[in-house]
Amino acid sequence: QISLLPSLKRTFGRFAFPVSFSASLLVFTIMSWYCGLLRIPVLLSLAPFIILLAYHIRYRHCTFNDLEKEWHWGLLFFICFFLMLDVRFVNPTISYAEKFMDHAFLASVIRTPVVPPLDPWFGGGTLNVYYYLGYWLFGCLAIVSGVPSNIAFNLALPTVFALTAVNVYAIGTLVLDRFRWLPLLVLFLPNPSFFYQLAQGKAMSSVLWDSTRTITNTINEYPLFSFLWGDVHAHVISLFNQAFLLFLLLFAYTKWESLESRSRWIICLLCALSLGSMPLINTWDVLLYAPIILFFGVLILWRKRSEIRNPSSWMFLVTIPPLSILAYLPFYLQLVTNTGGISRVLTPTAPLQFLLVNGFFIAVFFAVLSKEMQKRPWYLLMALPFAVAGYYAAAIATIPLIYFIIKNEKTLPDLLAIPGLVILVLCEVIYLKDSMGDTYFRMNTVFKCYLPAWLMLGTAALSMAGAWLQDWGKVPRIPIRVSAVAAVIVIACLFATPFFILFTYNYGTGTLDGLAYLKDTHPADAEAVMFLRSLSGNELIVEAEGGDYTYYSRISSFTGIPAVIGMPFHEFMWRGDKDGWFSTRSTDIREMYEQPQKTILLMKKYNATLLYLGDSERERYNVTLPEAGLENIYSSRGTEIFRLSG
């Protein structure tokens, strides 16, 4: 970050420091990714930063006095980082939900940092079927800092949370003169359903969960839940990059005409890097943000329509899309997709459920637009077709959308609200088909689209609230000392909260080691995992397979050593079953454990080098192993690990 900071000052001025947080991380990510692609050590990706830092120090482009002026950005980052680290300390375990998958990918990258990364649950396969760049990012950070995967797992979300907070606060600073902190509430605010569940007298753990399952047969997470739940999953990792791109777009829209050519190129390159990273971090995001890039590009072009023949007018619109594709072009050449098409939603969201998820922001929009509606009430009729067709939630979202579009003087929060509302309307009308069946047909669409919509709508609504408060003028300015004391008290309460709300789900606590709980719950596996994590070289392991979201597939998850097959439905969603592997691999694993005459042949079929025999394998299979061909290389507490001889 420090090495990149001076290069951004001419372009971003007072925003150079917050921009340098995410920008440096994305630059490090793409450079380390190409190191992995070329099969050279990822440590080499640090070399350009070291050279750039030496250059800036040599010519005194960055001094301690410069950094001292930016203390508030650093303070914000560390407060948010340690606040979420506090949550991970209380609930650190890699033990349920998608955590097995998240750690498996992270451990795979750290163990074998190549592109595409090895798939830990499909021996002989790679992650060219899935978006993995978020795991690559934190895996490479772990490599260059020497942090093991079981601890890096619990450093990832605090980093994402802090980066997102910095970017959102930058938006608040760009938009507001006072109450710049208000948009930060987008990361702390639960949805209205949360309070509805509380009013019903439910326990806090149930309230959190049920508030994200408000819309029937879908998932409607909000950032606070996602970070507390603790999955280092693609949709959460992507939040910092989304907030970063939103800031860049708003900054470009505000400053474009006053920027010199060099600064415009820097903004376009950073936007392209951010957008280009999205298909690899969380592919759903690029489906939303690519049109948003075009939206802002058209706005900038329209504002300079008198100079439409000037190439600089088209620069934003023309350069970012191709550069974003070129940035990670080898990814698309390697990609093996297994996706469905677009279909129409036949059972749209009930209006009450829609408002229990989005009601806070919709209410703010209606309040802000009330005068516009009184002046031109006939535009309300544009929501009528949705209502007549039975899409009442879409009709509700359409009303503020129309009035934001027809406003003569659009503010920056308006420009955030428009794409957010468009996403809500589209989620009511269409969905992307996947392998989730008829009942949960739109679960992933709502799940993956509502979180970006929340970020846009929440930042917009809270910025509008801040603008109203500063325009109202009746809120007195609080003395610095009083506000500092109040901030310390609020932050102290936030730090204490995780220790008073029980959400450890009966697993371990009080550590940042996500695998520490194994010593109490599965001591034999804990010791064997430590042994396996010490092995180097190319290995492929045979372990029990017992479906998804179970303790099976735990060895590949905890070590990053690929298994023949793990969590098969996950793999089915990514790969399909064109070769009939879905049943074949699970059957072959059973035969390796139960039919000794086939063990060696089947291990060679998959190039397996290790066979794991623990409590889970004995529970799952009637184990009979061959007397020859396997060398026992580990035995402790009833757990054995065999290596294929020769």
PDB file of N, CA and C in Angstrom, residues 193 197 202 205-215 220 225:
ATOM      1  N   SER A 193     -36.450  -7.617   8.835  1.00  0.00           N
ATOM      2  CA  SER A 193     -36.873  -8.944   9.292  1.00  0.00           C
ATOM      3  C   SER A 193     -36.195  -9.322  10.601  1.00  0.00           C
ATOM      4  N   GLN A 197     -38.246 -10.688  13.692  1.00  0.00           N
ATOM      5  CA  GLN A 197     -37.978 -11.964  14.373  1.00  0.00           C
ATOM      6  C   GLN A 197     -37.780 -11.745  15.868  1.00  0.00           C
ATOM      7  N   LYS A 202     -37.816 -14.784  19.434  1.00  0.00           N
ATOM      8  CA  LYS A 202     -36.878 -15.846  19.069  1.00  0.00           C
ATOM      9  C   LYS A 202     -35.503 -15.591  19.672  1.00  0.00           C
ATOM     10  N   SER A 205     -29.604 -16.482  17.885  1.00  0.00           N
ATOM     11  CA  SER A 205     -29.074 -17.339  16.816  1.00  0.00           C
ATOM     12  C   SER A 205     -30.143 -17.621  15.767  1.00  0.00           C
ATOM     13  N   SER A 206     -31.386 -17.832  16.204  1.00  0.00           N
ATOM     14  CA  SER A 206     -32.489 -18.066  15.264  1.00  0.00           C
ATOM     15  C   SER A 206     -32.856 -16.791  14.516  1.00  0.00           C
ATOM     16  N   VAL A 207     -32.780 -15.664  15.221  1.00  0.00           N
ATOM     17  CA  VAL A 207     -33.120 -14.388  14.600  1.00  0.00           C
ATOM     18  C   VAL A 207     -32.190 -14.098  13.431  1.00  0.00           C
ATOM     19  N   LEU A 208     -30.886 -14.283  13.654  1.00  0.00           N
ATOM     20  CA  LEU A 208     -29.910 -14.017  12.594  1.00  0.00           C
ATOM     21  C   LEU A 208     -30.184 -14.895  11.380  1.00  0.00           C
ATOM     22  N   TRP A 209     -30.390 -16.183  11.633  1.00  0.00           N
ATOM     23  CA  TRP A 209     -30.591 -17.120  10.525  1.00  0.00           C
ATOM     24  C   TRP A 209     -31.908 -16.845   9.795  1.00  0.00           C
ATOM     25  N   ASP A 210     -32.993 -16.735  10.551  1.00  0.00           N
ATOM     26  CA  ASP A 210     -34.314 -16.576   9.934  1.00  0.00           C
ATOM     27  C   ASP A 210     -34.447 -15.259   9.178  1.00  0.00           C
ATOM     28  N   SER A 211     -33.728 -14.246   9.619  1.00  0.00           N
ATOM     29  CA  SER A 211     -33.815 -12.958   8.926  1.00  0.00           C
ATOM     30  C   SER A 211     -33.189 -13.016   7.537  1.00  0.00           C
ATOM     31  N   THR A 212     -32.359 -14.029   7.286  1.00  0.00           N
ATOM     32  CA  THR A 212     -31.758 -14.183   5.954  1.00  0.00           C
ATOM     33  C   THR A 212     -32.487 -15.228   5.122  1.00  0.00           C
ATOM     34  N   ARG A 213     -33.561 -15.760   5.653  1.00  0.00           N
ATOM     35  CA  ARG A 213     -34.406 -16.710   4.905  1.00  0.00           C
ATOM     36  C   ARG A 213     -35.836 -16.187   4.849  1.00  0.00           C
ATOM     37  N   THR A 214     -35.965 -14.878   4.748  1.00  0.00           N
ATOM     38  CA  THR A 214     -37.272 -14.225   4.796  1.00  0.00           C
ATOM     39  C   THR A 214     -38.069 -14.469   3.523  1.00  0.00           C
ATOM     40  N   ILE A 215     -37.442 -14.273   2.381  1.00  0.00           N
ATOM     41  CA  ILE A 215     -38.112 -14.514   1.100  1.00  0.00           C
ATOM     42  C   ILE A 215     -38.138 -16.015   0.851  1.00  0.00           C
ATOM     43  N   ASN A 220     -31.332 -14.363   1.551  1.00  0.00           N
ATOM     44  CA  ASN A 220     -31.217 -12.910   1.398  1.00  0.00           C
ATOM     45  C   ASN A 220     -30.304 -12.354   2.495  1.00  0.00           C
ATOM     46  N   PHE A 225     -24.769 -10.195   8.791  1.00  0.00           N
ATOM     47  CA  PHE A 225     -24.937 -11.639   8.961  1.00  0.00           C
ATOM     48  C   PHE A 225     -23.779 -12.393   8.330  1.00  0.00           C
TER      49      PHE A 225
END
